[in-house]
PDB file of C-alpha atoms in Angstrom:
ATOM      1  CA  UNK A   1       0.000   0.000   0.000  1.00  0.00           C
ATOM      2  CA  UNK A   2       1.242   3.561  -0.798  1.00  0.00           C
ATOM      3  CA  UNK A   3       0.751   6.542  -0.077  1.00  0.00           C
ATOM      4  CA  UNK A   4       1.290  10.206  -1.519  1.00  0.00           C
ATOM      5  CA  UNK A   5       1.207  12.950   1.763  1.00  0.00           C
ATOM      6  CA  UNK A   6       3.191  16.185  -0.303  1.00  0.00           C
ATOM      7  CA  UNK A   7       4.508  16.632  -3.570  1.00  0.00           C
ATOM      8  CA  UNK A   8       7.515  14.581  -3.914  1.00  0.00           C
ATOM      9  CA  UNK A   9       6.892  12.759  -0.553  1.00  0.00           C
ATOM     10  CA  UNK A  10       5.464   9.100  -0.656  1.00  0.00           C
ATOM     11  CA  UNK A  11       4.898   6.872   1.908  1.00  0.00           C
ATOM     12  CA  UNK A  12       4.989   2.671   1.475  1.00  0.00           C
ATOM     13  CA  UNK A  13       3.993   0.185   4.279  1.00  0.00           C
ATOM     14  CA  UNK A  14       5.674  -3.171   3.124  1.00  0.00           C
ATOM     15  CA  UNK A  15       4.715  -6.547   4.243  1.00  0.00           C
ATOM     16  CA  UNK A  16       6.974  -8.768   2.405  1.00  0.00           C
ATOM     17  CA  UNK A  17       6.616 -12.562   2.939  1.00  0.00           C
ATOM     18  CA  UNK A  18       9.322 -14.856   1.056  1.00  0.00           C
ATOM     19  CA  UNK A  19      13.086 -15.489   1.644  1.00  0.00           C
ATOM     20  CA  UNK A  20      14.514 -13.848  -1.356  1.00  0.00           C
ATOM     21  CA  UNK A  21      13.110 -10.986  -3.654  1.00  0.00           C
ATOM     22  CA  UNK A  22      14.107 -10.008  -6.926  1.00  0.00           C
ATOM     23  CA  UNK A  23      13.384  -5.980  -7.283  1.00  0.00           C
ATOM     24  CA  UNK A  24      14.009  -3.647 -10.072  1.00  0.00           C
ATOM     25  CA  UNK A  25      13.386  -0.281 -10.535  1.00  0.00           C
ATOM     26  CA  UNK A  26      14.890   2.698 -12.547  1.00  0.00           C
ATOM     27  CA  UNK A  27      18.356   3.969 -10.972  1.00  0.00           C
ATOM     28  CA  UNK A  28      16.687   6.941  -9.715  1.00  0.00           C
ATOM     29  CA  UNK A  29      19.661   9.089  -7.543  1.00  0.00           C
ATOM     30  CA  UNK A  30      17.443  12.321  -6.951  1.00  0.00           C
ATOM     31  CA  UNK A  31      14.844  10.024  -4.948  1.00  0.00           C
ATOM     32  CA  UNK A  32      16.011   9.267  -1.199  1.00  0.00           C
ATOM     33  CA  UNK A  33      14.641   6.054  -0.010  1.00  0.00           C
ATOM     34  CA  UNK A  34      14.102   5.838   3.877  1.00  0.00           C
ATOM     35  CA  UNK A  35      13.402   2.715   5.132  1.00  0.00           C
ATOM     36  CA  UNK A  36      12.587   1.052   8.441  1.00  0.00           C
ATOM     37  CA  UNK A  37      12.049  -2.424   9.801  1.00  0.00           C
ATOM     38  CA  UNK A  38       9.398  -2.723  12.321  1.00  0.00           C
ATOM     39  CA  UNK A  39       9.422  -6.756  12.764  1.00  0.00           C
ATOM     40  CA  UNK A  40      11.633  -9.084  10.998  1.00  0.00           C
ATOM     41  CA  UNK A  41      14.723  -8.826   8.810  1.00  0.00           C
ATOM     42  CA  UNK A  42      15.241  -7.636   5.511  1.00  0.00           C
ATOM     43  CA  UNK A  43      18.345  -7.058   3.637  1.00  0.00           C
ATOM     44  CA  UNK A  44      19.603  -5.540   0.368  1.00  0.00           C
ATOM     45  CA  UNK A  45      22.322  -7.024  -2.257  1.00  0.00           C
ATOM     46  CA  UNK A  46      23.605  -4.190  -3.933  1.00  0.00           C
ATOM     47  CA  UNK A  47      24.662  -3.435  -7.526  1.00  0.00           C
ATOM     48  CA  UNK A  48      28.055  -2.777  -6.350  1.00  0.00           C
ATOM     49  CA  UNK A  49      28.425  -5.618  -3.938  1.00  0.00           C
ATOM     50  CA  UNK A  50      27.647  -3.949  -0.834  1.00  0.00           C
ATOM     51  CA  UNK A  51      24.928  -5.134   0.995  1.00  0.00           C
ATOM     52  CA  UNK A  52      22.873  -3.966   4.223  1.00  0.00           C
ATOM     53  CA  UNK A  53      20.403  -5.596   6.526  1.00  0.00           C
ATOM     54  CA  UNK A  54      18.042  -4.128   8.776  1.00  0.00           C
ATOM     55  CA  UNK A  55      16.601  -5.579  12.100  1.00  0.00           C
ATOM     56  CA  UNK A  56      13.659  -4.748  14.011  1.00  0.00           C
ATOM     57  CA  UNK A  57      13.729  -1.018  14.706  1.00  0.00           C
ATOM     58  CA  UNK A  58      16.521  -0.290  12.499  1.00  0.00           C
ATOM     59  CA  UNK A  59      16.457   2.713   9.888  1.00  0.00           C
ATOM     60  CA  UNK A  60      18.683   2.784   6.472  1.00  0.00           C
ATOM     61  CA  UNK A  61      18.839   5.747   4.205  1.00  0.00           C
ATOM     62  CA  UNK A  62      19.715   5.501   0.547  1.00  0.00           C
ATOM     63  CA  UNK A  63      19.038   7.065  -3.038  1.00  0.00           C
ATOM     64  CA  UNK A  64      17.360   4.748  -5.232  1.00  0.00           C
ATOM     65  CA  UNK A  65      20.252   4.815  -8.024  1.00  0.00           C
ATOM     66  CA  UNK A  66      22.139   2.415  -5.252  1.00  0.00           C
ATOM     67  CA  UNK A  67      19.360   0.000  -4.907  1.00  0.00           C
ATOM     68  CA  UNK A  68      18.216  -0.450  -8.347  1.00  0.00           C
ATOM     69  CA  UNK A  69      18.376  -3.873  -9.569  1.00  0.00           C
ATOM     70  CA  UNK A  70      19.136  -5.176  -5.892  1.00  0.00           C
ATOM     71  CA  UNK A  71      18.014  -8.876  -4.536  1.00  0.00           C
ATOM     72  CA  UNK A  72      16.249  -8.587  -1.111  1.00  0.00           C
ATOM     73  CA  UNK A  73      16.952 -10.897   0.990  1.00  0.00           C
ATOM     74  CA  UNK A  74      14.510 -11.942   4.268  1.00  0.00           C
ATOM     75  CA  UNK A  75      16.797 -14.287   7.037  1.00  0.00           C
ATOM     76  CA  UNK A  76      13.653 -14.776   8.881  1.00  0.00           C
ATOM     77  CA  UNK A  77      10.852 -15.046   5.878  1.00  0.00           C
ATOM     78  CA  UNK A  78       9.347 -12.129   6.878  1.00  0.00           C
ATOM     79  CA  UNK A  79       9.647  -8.315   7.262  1.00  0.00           C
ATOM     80  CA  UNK A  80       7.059  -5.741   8.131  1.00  0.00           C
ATOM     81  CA  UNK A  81       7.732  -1.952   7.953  1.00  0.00           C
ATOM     82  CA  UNK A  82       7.553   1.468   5.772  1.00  0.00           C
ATOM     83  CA  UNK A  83       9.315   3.191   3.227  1.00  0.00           C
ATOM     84  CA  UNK A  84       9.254   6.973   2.628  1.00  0.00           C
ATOM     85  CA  UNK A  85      10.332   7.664  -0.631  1.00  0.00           C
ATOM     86  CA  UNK A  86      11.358  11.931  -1.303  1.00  0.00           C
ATOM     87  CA  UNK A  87      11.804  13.217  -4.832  1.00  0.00           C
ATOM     88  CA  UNK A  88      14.445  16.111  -3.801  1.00  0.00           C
ATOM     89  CA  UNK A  89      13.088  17.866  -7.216  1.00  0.00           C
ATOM     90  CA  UNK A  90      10.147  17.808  -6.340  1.00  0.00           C
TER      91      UNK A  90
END
């Protein structure tokens, strides 16, 4: 579910249930992605081989250009939480 509060300002709640997610989008690096895990575990695979992985409670901040084309990953088969997506053009 998503939804748009402002101009440029979007907000996502994301229940993801699986153990790995493929997830493509448009490298977009004027969009900051700000995400946070309210139960379970989720992590990212990055383009450049980097990776993070967020725990219960835990925030990450990111523009979308880094997490295009990125495999989620979910240790625990689960994650619950929100993303709020800001256009910094808009």
């Amino acid at each position: 579910m998503s939804t748009r509060f402002f101009p440029g300002i979007q907000l996502s709640l994301n229940y993801f249930r699986a153990d790995q997610i493929s997830f493509r989008h448009e490298a977009h690096s004027h969009i900051l992605e700000i995400n946070h895990s309210h139960a379970g575990r989720i992590g990212w695979n990055f383009k450049d081989g980097t990776s993070a992985y967020l725990g219960e409670g835990d925030l990450a901040f990111h523009s979308m250009d880094y997490c295009a084309d990125s495999v989620i990953l979910l240790p625990l088969g689960y994650c619950e939480g929100i993303t709020i997506s800001v256009n910094l053009e808009e």
